[in-house]
CSV table of C-alpha atoms in Angstrom, one decimal:
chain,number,residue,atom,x,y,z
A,1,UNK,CA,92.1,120.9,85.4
A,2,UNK,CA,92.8,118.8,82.2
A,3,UNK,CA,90.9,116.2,81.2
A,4,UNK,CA,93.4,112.9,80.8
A,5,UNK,CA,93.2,112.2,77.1
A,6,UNK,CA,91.6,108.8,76.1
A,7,UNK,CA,94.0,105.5,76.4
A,8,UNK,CA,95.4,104.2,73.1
A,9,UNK,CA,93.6,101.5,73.1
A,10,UNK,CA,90.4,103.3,73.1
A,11,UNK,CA,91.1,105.5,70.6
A,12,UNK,CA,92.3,102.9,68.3
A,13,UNK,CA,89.0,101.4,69.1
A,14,UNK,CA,87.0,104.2,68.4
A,15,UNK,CA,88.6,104.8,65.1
A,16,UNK,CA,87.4,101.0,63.8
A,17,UNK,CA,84.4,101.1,61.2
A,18,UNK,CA,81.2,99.1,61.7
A,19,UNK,CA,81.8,95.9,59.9
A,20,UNK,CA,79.0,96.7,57.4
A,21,UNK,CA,80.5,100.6,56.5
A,22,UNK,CA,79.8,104.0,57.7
A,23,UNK,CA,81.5,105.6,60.1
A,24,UNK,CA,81.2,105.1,64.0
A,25,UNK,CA,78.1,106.9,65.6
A,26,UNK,CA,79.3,110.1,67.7
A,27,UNK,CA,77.2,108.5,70.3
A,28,UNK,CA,79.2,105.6,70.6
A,29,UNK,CA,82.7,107.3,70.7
A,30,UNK,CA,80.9,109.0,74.0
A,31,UNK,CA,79.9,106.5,75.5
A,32,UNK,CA,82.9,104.8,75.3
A,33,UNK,CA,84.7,107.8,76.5
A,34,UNK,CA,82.5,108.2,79.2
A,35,UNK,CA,82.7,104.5,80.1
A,36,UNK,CA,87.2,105.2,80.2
A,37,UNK,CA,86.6,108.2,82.5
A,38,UNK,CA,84.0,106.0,85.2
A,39,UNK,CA,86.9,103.5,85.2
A,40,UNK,CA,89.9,105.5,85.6
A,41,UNK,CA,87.9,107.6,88.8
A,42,UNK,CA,86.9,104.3,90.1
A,43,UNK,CA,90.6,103.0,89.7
A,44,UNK,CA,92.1,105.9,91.4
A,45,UNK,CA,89.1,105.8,94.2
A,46,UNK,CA,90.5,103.2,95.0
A,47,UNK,CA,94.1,103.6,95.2
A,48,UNK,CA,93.1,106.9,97.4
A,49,UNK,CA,90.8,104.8,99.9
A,50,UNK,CA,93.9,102.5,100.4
A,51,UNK,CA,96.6,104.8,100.7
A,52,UNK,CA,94.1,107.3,102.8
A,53,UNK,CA,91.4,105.9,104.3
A,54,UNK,CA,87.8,106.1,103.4
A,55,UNK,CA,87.2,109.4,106.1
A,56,UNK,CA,90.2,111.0,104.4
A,57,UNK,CA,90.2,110.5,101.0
A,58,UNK,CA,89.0,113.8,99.0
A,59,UNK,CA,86.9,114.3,95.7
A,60,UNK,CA,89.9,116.9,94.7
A,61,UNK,CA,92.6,113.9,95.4
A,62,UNK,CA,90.4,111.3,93.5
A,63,UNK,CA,89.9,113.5,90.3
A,64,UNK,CA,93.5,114.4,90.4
A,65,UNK,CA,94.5,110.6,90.3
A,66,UNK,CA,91.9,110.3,88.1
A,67,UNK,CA,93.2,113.3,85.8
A,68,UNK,CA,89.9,114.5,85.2
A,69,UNK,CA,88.0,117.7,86.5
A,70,UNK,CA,86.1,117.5,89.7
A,71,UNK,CA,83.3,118.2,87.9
A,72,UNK,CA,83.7,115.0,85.7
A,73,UNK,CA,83.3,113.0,89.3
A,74,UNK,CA,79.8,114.1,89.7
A,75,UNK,CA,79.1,112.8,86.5
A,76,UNK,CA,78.9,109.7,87.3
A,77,UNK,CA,78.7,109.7,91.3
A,78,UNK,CA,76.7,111.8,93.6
A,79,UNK,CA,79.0,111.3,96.5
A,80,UNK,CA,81.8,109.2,97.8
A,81,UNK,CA,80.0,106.6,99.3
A,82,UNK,CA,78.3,106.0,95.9
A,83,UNK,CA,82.4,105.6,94.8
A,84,UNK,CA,82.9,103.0,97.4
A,85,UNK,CA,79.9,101.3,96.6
A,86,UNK,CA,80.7,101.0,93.0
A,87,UNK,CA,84.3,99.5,94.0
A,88,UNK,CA,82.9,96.7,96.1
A,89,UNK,CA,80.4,95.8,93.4
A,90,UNK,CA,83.0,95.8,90.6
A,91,UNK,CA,86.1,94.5,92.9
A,92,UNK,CA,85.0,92.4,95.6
A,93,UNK,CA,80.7,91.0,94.9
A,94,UNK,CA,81.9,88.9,91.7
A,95,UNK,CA,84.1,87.0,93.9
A,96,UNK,CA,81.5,86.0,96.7
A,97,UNK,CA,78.7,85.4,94.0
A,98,UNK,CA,80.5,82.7,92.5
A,99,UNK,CA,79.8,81.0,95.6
A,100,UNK,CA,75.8,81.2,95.1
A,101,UNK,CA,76.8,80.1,91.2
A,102,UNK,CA,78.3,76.3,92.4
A,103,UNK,CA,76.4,73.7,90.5
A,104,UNK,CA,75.7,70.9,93.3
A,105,UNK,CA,78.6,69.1,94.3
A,106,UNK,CA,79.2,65.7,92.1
A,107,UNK,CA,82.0,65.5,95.0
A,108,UNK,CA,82.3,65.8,98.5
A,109,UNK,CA,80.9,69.0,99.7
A,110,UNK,CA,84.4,69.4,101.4
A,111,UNK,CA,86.2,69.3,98.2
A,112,UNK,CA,83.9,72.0,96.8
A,113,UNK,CA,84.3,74.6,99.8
A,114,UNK,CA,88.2,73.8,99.8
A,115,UNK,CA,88.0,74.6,96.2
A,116,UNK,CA,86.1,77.5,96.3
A,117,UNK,CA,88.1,78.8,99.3
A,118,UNK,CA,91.6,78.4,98.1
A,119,UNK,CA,90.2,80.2,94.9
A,120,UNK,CA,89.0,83.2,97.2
A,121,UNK,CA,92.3,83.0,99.4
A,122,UNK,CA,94.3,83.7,96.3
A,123,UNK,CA,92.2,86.4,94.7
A,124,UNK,CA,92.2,88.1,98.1
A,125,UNK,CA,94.9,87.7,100.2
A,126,UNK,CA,97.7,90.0,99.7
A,127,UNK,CA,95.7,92.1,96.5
A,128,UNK,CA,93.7,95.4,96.6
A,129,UNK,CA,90.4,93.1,97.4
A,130,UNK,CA,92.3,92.0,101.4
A,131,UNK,CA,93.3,96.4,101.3
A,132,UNK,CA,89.5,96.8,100.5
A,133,UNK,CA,87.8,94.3,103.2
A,134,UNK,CA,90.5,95.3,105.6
A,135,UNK,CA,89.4,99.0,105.1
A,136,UNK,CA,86.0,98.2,105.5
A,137,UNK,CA,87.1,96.3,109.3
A,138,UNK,CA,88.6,99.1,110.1
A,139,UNK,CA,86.4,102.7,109.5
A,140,UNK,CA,82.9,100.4,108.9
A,141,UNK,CA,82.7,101.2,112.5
A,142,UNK,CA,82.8,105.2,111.7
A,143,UNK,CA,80.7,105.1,108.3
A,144,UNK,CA,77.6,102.5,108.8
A,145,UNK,CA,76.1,103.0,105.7
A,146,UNK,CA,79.0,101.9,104.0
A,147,UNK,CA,79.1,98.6,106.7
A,148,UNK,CA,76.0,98.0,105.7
A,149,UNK,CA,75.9,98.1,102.1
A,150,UNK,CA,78.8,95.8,102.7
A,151,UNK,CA,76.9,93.6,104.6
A,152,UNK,CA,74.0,93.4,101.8
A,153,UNK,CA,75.9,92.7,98.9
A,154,UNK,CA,79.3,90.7,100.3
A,155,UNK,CA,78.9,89.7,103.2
A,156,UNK,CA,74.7,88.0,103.4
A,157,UNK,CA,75.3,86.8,100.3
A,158,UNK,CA,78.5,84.7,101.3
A,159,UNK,CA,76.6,83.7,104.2
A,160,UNK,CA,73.9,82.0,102.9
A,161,UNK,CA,76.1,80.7,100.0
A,162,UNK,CA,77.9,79.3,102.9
A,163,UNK,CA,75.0,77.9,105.0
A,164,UNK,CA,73.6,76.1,101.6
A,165,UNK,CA,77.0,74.2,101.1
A,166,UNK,CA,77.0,73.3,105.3
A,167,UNK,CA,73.4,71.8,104.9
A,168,UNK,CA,74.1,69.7,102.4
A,169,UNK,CA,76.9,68.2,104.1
A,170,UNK,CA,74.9,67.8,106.8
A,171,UNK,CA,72.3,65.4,104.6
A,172,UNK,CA,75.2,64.0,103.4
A,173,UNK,CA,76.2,63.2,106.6
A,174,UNK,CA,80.0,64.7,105.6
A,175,UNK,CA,78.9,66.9,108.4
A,176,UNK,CA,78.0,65.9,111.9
A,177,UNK,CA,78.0,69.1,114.2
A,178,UNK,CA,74.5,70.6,113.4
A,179,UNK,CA,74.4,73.6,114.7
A,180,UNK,CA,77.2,74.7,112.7
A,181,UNK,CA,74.1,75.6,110.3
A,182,UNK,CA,73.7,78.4,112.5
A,183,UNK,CA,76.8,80.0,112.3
A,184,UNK,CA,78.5,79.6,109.2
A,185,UNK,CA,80.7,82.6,109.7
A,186,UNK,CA,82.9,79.8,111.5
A,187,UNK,CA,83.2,78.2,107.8
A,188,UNK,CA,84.7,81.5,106.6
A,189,UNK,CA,86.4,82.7,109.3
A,190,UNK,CA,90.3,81.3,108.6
A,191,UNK,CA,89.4,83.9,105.5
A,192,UNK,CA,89.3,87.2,107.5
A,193,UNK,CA,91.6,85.7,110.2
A,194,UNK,CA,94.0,85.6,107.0
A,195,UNK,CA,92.6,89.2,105.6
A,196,UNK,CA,93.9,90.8,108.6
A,197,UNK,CA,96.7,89.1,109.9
A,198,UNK,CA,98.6,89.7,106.2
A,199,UNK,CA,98.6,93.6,107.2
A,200,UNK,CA,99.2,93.1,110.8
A,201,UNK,CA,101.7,90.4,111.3
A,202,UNK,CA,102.9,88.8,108.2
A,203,UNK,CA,106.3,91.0,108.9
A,204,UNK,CA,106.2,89.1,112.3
A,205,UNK,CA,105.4,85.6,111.9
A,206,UNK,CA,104.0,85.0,108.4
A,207,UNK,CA,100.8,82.8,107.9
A,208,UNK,CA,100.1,80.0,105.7
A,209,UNK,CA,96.8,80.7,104.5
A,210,UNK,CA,95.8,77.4,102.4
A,211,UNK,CA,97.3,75.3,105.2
A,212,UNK,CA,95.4,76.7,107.8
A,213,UNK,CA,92.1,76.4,105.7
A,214,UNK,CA,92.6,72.6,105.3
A,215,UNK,CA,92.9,72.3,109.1
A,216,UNK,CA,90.3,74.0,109.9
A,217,UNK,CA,88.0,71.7,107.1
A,218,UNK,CA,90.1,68.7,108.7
A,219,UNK,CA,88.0,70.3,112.4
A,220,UNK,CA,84.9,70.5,110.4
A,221,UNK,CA,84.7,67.4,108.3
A,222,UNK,CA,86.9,65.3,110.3
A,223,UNK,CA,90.9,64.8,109.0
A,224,UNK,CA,91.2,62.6,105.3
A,225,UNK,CA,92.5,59.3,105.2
A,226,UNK,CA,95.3,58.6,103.7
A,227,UNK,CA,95.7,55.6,101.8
């Protein structure tokens, strides 16, 4: 199979001069090709895990989308977990590690998990990150090593993101049920009700997703006043 050429954009890159003269190194131009290639297989890994499935999806299919050799694949992946892995950490991680990035709260603690939430909603909900957790949901099950990488880096880290955020309002007395410390899984969980319900139902009885996150808060922090 033929290698797909390098994008425009790269090659107009690679054809720029150091600012101080001389002529790119060859190194460089390689790297940068190599760097195209790792994104164009992890873009079309992903487009194949959607539209297939993580137990169906082939190398051959991937390196076709890809338009590079199958041999180029194992360049830069030893297998097709290793693929998957490298999707989440690129597609999905950045989004729940903004969570653990929050400065403390100069507000409420409510208006900084409705924030954060209706950020994650949007960047989620009807996008290739819902097709990726939903995917995850549905053959995690089948492939626990990939559930459990999951677990390490999304879904601990949101966790205890989450658990920070619900102890504080709990010393700020913004939060009076306790043990809700224990589970803060019910904090996200209008989230993956929202996740799946987008590929199930929508067509059926579509769901407002920011709406029901601000009753659920209203549940958990007690309804706002209006003045």
């Amino acid at each position: 199979m033929t290698e797909k050429p390098i994008t425009a954009a790269a090659a107009k890159a690679a054809s720029l001069k150091p600012e101080r003269g001389g002529d790119a190194a060859p190194g460089s131009n390689r790297a940068m090709r190599a760097a195209e290639r790792r994104a164009a297989i992890v873009e079309a890994a992903m487009e194949e895990f959607i539209a297939r499935g993580f137990a169906a999806t082939r190398l051959d299919d991937i390196a076709k989308r890809a338009g590079v050799a199958k041999g180029t694949i194992y360049l830069h992946f030893k297998d097709k977990e290793s693929m998957f892995e490298e999707l989440v950490r690129t597609v999905i991680v950045p989004v729940v590690a903004r969570l653990n990035a929050l400065p403390p709260p100069t507000g409420s603690v409510r208006d900084l998990i409705e924030s954060f939430a209706g950020n994650f909603l949007k960047e989620v909900i009807g996008t290739r990150r819902g097709d990726l957790v939903r995917l995850i949901v549905a053959e995690g099950p089948r492939f626990p090593s990939v559930a459990d990488f999951y677990y390490r880096e999304v879904v601990s880290r949101g966790m205890a993101g989450m658990r920070a955020l619900i102890e504080l309002g709990i010393a700020r007395g913004e939060i009076h049920q306790t043990n809700l410390a224990r589970y803060p899984q019910i904090l996200v969980a209008p989230a993956i009700i929202a996740v799946i319900w987008q590929s199930l139902f929508a067509r059926h009885a579509p769901l407002d997703a920011q709406e029901m996150l601000r009753v659920h808060l209203d549940l958990i922090f007690g309804e706002r006043r209006t003045t």
